[in-house]
mmCIF file of C-alpha atoms (C1' of nucleotides) in Angstrom:
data_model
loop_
_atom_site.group_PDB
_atom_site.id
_atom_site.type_symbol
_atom_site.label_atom_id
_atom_site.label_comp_id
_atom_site.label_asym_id
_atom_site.label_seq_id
_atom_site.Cartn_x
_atom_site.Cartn_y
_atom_site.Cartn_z
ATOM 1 C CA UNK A 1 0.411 43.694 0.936
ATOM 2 C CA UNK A 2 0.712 39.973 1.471
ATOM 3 C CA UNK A 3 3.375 37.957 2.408
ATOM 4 C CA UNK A 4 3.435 34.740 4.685
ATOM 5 C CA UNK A 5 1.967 36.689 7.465
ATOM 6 C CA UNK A 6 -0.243 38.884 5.844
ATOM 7 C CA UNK A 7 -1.789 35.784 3.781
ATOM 8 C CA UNK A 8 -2.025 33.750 6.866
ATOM 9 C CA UNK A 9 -3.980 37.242 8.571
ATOM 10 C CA UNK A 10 -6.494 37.367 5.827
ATOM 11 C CA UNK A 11 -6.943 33.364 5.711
ATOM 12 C CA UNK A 12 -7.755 33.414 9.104
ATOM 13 C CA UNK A 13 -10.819 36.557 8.265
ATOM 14 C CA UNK A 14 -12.334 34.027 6.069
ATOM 15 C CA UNK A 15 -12.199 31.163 8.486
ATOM 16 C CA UNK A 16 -15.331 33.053 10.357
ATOM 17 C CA UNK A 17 -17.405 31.815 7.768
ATOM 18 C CA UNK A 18 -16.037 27.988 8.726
ATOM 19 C CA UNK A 19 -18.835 24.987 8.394
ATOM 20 C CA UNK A 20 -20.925 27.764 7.331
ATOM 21 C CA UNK A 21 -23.002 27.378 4.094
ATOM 22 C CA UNK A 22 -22.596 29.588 1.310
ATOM 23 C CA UNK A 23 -26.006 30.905 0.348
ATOM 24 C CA UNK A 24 -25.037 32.112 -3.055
ATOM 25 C CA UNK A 25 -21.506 33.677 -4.368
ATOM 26 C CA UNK A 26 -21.724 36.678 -6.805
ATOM 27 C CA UNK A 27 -18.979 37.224 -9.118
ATOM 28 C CA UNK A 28 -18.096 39.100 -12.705
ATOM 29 C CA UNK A 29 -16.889 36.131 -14.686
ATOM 30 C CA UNK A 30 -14.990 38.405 -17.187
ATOM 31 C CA UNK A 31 -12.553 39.884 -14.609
ATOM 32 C CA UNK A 32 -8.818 39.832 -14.612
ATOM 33 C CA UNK A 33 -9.103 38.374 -11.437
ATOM 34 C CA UNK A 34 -10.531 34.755 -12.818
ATOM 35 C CA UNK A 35 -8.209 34.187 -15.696
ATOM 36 C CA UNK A 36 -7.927 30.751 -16.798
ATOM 37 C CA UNK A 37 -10.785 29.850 -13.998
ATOM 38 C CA UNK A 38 -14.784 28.638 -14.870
ATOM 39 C CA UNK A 39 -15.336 31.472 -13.075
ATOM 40 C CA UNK A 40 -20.039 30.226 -13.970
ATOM 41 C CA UNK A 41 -19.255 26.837 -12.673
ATOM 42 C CA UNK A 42 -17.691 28.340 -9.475
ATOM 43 C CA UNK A 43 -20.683 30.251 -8.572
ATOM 44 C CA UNK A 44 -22.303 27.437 -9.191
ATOM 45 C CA UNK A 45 -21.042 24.974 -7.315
ATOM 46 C CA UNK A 46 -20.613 27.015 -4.283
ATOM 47 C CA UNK A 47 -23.931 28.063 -4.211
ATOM 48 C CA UNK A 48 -25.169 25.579 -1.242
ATOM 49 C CA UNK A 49 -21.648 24.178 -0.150
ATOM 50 C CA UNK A 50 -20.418 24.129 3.277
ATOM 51 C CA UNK A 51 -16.914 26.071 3.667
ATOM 52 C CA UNK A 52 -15.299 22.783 5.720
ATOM 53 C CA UNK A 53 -11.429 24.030 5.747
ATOM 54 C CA UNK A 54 -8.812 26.363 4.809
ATOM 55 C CA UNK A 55 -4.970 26.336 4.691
ATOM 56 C CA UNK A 56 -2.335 29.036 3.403
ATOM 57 C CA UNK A 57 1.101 27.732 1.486
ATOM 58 C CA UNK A 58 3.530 30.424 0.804
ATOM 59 C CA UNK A 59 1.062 33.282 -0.735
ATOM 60 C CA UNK A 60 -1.357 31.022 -1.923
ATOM 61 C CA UNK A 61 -4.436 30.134 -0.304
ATOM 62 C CA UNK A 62 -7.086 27.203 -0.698
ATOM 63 C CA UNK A 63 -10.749 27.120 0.977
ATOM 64 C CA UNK A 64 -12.252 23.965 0.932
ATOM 65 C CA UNK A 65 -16.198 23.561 0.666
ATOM 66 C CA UNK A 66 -18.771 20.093 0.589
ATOM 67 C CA UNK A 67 -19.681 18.710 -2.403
ATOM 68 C CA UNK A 68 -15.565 19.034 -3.792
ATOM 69 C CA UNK A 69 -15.522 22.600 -4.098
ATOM 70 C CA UNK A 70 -11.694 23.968 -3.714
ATOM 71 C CA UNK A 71 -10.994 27.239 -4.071
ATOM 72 C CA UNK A 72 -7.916 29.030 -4.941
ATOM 73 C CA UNK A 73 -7.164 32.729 -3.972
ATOM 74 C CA UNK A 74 -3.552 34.482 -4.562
ATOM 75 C CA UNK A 75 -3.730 37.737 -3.201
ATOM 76 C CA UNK A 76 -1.550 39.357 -5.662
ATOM 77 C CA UNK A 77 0.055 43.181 -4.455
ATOM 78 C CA UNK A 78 -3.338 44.604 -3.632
ATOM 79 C CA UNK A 79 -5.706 41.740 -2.489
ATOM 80 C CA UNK A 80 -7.773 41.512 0.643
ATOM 81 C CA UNK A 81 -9.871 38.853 2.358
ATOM 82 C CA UNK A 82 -12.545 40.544 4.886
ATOM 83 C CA UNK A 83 -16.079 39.612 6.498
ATOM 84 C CA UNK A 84 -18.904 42.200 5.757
ATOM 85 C CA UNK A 85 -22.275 42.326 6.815
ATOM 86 C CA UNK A 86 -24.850 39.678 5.708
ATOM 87 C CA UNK A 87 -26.313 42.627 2.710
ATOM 88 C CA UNK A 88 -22.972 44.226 2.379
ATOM 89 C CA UNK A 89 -23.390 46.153 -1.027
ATOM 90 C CA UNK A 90 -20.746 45.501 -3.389
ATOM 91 C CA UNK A 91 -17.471 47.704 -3.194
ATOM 92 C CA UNK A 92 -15.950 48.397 -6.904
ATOM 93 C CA UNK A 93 -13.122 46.416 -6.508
ATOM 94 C CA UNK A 94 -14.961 43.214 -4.425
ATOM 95 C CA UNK A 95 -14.511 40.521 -7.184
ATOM 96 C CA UNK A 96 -15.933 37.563 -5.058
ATOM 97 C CA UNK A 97 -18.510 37.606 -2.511
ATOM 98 C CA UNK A 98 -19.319 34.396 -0.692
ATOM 99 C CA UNK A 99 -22.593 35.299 0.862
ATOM 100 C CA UNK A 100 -23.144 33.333 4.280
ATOM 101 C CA UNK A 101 -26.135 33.574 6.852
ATOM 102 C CA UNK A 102 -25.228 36.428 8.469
ATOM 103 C CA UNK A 103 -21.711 37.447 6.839
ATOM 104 C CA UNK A 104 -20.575 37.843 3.526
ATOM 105 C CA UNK A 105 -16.841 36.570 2.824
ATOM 106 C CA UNK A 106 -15.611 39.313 0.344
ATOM 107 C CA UNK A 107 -12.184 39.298 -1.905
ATOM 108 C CA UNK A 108 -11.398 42.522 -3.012
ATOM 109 C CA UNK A 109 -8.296 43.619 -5.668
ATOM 110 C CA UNK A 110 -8.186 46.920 -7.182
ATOM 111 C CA UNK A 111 -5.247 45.713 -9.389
ATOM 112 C CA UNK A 112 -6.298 42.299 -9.747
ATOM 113 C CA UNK A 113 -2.655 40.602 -9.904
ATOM 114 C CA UNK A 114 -4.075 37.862 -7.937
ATOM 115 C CA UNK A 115 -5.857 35.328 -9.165
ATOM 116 C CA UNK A 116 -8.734 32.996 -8.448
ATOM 117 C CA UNK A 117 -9.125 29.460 -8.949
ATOM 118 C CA UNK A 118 -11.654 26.611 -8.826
ATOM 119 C CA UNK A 119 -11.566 23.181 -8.857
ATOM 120 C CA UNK A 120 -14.565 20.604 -8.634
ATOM 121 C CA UNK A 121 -14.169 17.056 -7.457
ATOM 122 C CA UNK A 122 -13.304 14.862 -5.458
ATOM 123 C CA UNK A 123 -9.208 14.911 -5.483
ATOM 124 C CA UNK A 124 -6.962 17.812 -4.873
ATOM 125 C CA UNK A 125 -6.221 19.553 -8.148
ATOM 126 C CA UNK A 126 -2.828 19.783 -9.613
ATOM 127 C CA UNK A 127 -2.358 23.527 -8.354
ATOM 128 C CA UNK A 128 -2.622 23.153 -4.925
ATOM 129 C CA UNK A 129 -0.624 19.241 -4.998
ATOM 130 C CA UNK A 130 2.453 20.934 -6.647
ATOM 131 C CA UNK A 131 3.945 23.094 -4.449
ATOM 132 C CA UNK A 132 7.520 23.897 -2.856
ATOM 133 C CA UNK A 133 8.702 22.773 0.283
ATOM 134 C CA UNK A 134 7.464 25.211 3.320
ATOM 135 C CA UNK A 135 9.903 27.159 4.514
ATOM 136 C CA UNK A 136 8.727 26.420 7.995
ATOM 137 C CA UNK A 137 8.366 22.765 7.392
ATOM 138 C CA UNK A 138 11.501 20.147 8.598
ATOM 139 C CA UNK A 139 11.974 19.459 4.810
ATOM 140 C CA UNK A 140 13.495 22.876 4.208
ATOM 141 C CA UNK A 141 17.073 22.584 5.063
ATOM 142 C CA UNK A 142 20.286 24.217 4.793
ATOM 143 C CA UNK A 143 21.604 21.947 2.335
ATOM 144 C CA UNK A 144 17.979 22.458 -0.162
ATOM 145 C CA UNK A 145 18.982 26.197 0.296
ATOM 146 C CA UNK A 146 22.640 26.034 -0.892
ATOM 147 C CA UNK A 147 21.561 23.574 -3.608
ATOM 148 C CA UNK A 148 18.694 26.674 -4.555
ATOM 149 C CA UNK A 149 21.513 29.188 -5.160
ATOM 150 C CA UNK A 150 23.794 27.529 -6.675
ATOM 151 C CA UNK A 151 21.024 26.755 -9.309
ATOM 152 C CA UNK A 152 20.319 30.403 -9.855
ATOM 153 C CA UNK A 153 23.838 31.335 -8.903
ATOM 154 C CA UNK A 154 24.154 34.292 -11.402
ATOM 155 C CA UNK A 155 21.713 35.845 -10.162
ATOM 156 C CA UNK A 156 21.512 38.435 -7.856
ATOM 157 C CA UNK A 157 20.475 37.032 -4.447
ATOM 158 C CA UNK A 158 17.824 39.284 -3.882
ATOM 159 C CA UNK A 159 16.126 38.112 -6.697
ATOM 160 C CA UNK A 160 16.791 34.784 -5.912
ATOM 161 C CA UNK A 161 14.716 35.329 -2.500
ATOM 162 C CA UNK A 162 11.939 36.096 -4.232
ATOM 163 C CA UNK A 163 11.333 33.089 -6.010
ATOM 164 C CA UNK A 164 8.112 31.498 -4.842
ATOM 165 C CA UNK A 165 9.362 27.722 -6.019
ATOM 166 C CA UNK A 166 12.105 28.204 -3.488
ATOM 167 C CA UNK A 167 11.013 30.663 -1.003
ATOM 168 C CA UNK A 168 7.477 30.331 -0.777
ATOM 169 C CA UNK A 169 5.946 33.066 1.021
ATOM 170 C CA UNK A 170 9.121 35.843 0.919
ATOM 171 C CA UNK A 171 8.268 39.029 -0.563
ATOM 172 C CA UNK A 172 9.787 42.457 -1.193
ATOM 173 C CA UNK A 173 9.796 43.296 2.498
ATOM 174 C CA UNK A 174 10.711 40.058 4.139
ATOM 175 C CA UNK A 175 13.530 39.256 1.439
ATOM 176 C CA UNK A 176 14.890 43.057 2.002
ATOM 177 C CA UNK A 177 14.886 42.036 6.019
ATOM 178 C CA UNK A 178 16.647 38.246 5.890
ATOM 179 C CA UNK A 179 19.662 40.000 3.465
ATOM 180 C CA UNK A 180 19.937 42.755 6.442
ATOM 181 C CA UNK A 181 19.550 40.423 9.605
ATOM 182 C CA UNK A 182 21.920 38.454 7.334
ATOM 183 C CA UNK A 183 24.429 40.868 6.487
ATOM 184 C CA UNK A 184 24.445 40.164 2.872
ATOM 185 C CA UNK A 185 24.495 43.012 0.134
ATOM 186 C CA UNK A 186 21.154 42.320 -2.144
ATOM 187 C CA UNK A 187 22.984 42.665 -5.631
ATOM 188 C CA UNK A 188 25.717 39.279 -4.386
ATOM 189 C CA UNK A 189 25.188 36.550 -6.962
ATOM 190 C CA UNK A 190 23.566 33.901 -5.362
ATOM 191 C CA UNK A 191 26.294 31.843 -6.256
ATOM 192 C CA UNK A 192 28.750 33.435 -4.541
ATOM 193 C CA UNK A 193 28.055 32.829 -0.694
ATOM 194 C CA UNK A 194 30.573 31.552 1.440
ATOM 195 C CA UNK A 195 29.369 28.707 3.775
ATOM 196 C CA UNK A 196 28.485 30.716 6.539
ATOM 197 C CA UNK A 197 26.800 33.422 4.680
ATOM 198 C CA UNK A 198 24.885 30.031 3.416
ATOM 199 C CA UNK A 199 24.207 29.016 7.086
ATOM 200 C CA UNK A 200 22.840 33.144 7.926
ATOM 201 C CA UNK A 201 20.975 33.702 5.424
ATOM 202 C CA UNK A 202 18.801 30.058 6.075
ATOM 203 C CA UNK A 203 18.902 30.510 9.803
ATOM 204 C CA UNK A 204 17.412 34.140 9.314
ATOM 205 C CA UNK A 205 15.181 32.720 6.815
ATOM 206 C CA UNK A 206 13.530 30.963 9.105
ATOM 207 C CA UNK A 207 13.419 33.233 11.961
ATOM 208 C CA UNK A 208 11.985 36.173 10.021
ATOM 209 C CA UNK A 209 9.023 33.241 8.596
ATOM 210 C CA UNK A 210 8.225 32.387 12.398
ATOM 211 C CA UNK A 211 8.312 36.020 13.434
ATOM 212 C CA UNK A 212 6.304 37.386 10.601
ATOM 213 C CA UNK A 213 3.506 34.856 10.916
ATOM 214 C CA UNK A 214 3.088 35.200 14.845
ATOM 215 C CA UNK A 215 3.176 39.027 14.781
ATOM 216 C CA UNK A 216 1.351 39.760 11.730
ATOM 217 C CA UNK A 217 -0.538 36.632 11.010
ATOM 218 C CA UNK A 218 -1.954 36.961 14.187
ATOM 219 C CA UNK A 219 -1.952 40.787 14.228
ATOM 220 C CA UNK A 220 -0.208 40.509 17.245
ATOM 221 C CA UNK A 221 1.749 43.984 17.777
ATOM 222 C CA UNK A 222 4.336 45.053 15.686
ATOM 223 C CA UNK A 223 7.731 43.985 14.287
ATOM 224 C CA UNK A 224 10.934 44.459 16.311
ATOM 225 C CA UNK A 225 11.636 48.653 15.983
ATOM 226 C CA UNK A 226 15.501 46.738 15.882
ATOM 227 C CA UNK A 227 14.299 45.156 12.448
ATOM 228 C CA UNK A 228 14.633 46.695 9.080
ATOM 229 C CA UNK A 229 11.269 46.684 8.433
ATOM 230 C CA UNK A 230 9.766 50.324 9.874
ATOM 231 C CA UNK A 231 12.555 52.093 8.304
ATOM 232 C CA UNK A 232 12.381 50.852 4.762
ATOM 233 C CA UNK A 233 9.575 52.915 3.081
ATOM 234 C CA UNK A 234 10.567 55.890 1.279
ATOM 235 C CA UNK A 235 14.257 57.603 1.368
ATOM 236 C CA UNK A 236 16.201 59.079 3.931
ATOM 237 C CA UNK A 237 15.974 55.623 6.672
ATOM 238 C CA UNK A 238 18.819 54.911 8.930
ATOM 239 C CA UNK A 239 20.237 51.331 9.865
ATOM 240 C CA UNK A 240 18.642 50.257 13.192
ATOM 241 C CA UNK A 241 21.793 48.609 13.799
ATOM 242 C CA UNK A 242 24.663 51.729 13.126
ATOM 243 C CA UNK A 243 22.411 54.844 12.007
ATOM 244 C CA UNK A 244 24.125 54.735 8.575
ATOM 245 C CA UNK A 245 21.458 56.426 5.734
ATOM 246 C CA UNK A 246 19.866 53.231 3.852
ATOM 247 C CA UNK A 247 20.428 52.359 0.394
ATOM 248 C CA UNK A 248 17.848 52.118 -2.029
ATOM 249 C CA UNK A 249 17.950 50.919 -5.675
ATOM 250 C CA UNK A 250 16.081 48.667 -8.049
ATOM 251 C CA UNK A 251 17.485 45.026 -7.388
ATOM 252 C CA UNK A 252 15.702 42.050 -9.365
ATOM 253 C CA UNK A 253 13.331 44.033 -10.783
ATOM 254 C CA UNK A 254 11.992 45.739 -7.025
ATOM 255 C CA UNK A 255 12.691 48.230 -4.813
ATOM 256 C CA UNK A 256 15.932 47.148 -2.541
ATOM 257 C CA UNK A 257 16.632 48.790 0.952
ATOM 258 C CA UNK A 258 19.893 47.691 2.013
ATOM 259 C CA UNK A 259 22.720 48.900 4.755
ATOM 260 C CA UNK A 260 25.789 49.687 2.807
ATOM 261 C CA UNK A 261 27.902 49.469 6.714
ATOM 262 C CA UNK A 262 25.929 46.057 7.452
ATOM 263 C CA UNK A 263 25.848 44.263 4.525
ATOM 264 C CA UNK A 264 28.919 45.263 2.724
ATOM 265 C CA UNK A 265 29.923 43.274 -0.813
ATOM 266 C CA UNK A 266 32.886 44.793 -2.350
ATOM 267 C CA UNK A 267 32.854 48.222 -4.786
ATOM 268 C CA UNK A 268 31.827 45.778 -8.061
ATOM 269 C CA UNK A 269 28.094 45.159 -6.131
ATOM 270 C CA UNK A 270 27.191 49.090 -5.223
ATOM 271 C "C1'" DT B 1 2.494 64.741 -14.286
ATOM 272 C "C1'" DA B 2 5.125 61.004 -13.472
ATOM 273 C "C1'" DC B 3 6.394 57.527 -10.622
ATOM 274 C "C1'" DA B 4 6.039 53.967 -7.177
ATOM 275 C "C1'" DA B 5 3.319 50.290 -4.877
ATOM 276 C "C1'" DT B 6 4.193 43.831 0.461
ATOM 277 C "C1'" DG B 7 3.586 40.136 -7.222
ATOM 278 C "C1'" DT B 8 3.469 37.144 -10.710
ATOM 279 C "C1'" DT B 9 3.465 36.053 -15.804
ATOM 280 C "C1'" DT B 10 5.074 36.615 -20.371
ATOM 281 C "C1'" DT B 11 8.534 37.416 -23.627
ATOM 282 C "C1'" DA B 12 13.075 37.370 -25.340
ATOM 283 C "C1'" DA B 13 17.675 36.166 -25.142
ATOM 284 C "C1'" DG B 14 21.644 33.494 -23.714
ATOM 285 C "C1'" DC C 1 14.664 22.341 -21.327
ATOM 286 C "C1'" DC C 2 16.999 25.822 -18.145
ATOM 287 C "C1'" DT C 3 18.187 30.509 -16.349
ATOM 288 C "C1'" DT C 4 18.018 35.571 -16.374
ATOM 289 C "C1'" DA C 5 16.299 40.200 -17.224
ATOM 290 C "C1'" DA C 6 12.930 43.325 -18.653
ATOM 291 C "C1'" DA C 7 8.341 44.479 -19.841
ATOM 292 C "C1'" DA C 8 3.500 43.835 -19.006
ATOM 293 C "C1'" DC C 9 -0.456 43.590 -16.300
ATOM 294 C "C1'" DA C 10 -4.590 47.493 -13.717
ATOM 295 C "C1'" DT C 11 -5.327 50.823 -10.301
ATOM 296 C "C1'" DT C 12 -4.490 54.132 -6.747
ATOM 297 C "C1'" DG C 13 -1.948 57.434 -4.116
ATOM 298 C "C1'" DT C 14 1.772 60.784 -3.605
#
DNA sequence: TACAATGTTTTAAG
DNA sequence: CCTTAAAACATTGT
């Protein structure tokens, strides 16, 4: 599930338990989930610790507690942050639950291709201080975009999307949506892109970020019907724009839904 | 049964 | 060291 606005959603279910203290957090060390993570000296030094803050960045998430506890959460394909009750037994796939008076703060992952990580002290830990430039943020700019492609210019611009160190927060769905509101075919090398493609495809960048996290960061409706987005899953979709059936193919290693009217690249890309 | 699923990470090759 | 492509990861649902 998450992307920008998904991640921001579930950040936001764990920011009930905010300047709450965590009465004790119950964990299995040994799962996938805490790879690479003192998964022990987590539990134990949350185990008293105020939650004081949270932000999101891209798809990754921190929680801040007293005493320098800072927690990492990536949410992977199948993660979920929700609030249960105060005794809330256990689900099979709940890896982490941060039990609070009253509420228990549960991560769940049945595939566990997120990941959790702790840090204990006083500074921010390298993992959360080393991180790309928001696409949201006045830093990202047209000219830091160009400069991205042209340094994976062979590749295929969908893929290219999906790189978290230069679009932080894009995922299959929201890269599959800028190339479309963009009007550029998926499998166009990255290197390719005339100016103004270069000028779309950052302007729709943006838009789709702002969108995505008011709408579903805030569950807050739906998406535009005129978007790409409901008619993407599965075959047999038509172009909100023309009605033409939708493409679909493997592109950068995921499943691609593209326009071949819209977003039309020459016979050598299709 | 076999494949696909809103994502990285690892491995191998250029 | 850098980029790219493909496989791997673990589980569920169609």
């Amino acid at each position: 599930m998450p992307e920008l606005g998904e991640v921001e959603y579930f950040r936001k279910q764990w920011g009930k338990g905010l300047n709450k203290k965590v009465l004790a957090a119950e964990l299995n060390a040994d799962k996938k989930i805490f790879r690479g993570t003192d998964a022990p000296a987590l539990r134990e030094a949350l185990r008293g610790a105020k939650l004081i803050g949270s932000e999101a960045h891209g798809k990754q998430m921190l929680f801040r507690f007293s005493k320098g506890g800072w927690l990492g959460i990536h949410l992977g394909m199948t993660g979920k942050l929700r609030v249960g009750a105060a005794g809330a037994a256990r689900l099979k796939h709940d890896h982490l639950v941060l039990r609070q008076e009253g509420q228990s703060l549960i991560l769940s992952d049945p595939r566990q291709f997120g990941r959790v990580l702790f840090h204990h002290g006083k500074e921010a830990p390298d993992w959360w201080r080393d991180r790309p430039v928001e696409i949201l943020s006045a830093q990202f700019t047209l000219k830091m975009t160009g400069q991205f492609l042209l340094r994976h210019g062979r590749a295929p611009i969908k893929a290219v999307l999906l790189l978290q160190s230069g679009f932080p927060g894009i995922g299959n769905w929201m890269a599959d949506e800028i190339l479309w509101q963009a009007k550029i075919h998926p499998r166009r090398p990255a290197g390719g892109m005339r100016p103004e493609e270069v000028r779309r495809l950052f302007v729709k960048t943006k838009h789709i970020c702002r969108v995505a996290l008011r709408i579903v960061g805030g569950h807050d409706g739906d998406l535009p019907e005129t978007w790409l987005f409901g008619r993407r899953w599965g075959r047999g979709g038509r172009c909100p724009a023309d009605g033409a059936a939708l493409e679909r193919a493997t592109v950068g290693g995921r499943t691609t839904c593209w326009c071949p009217c819209c977003q039309r690249a020459g016979e050598e890309f299709n």
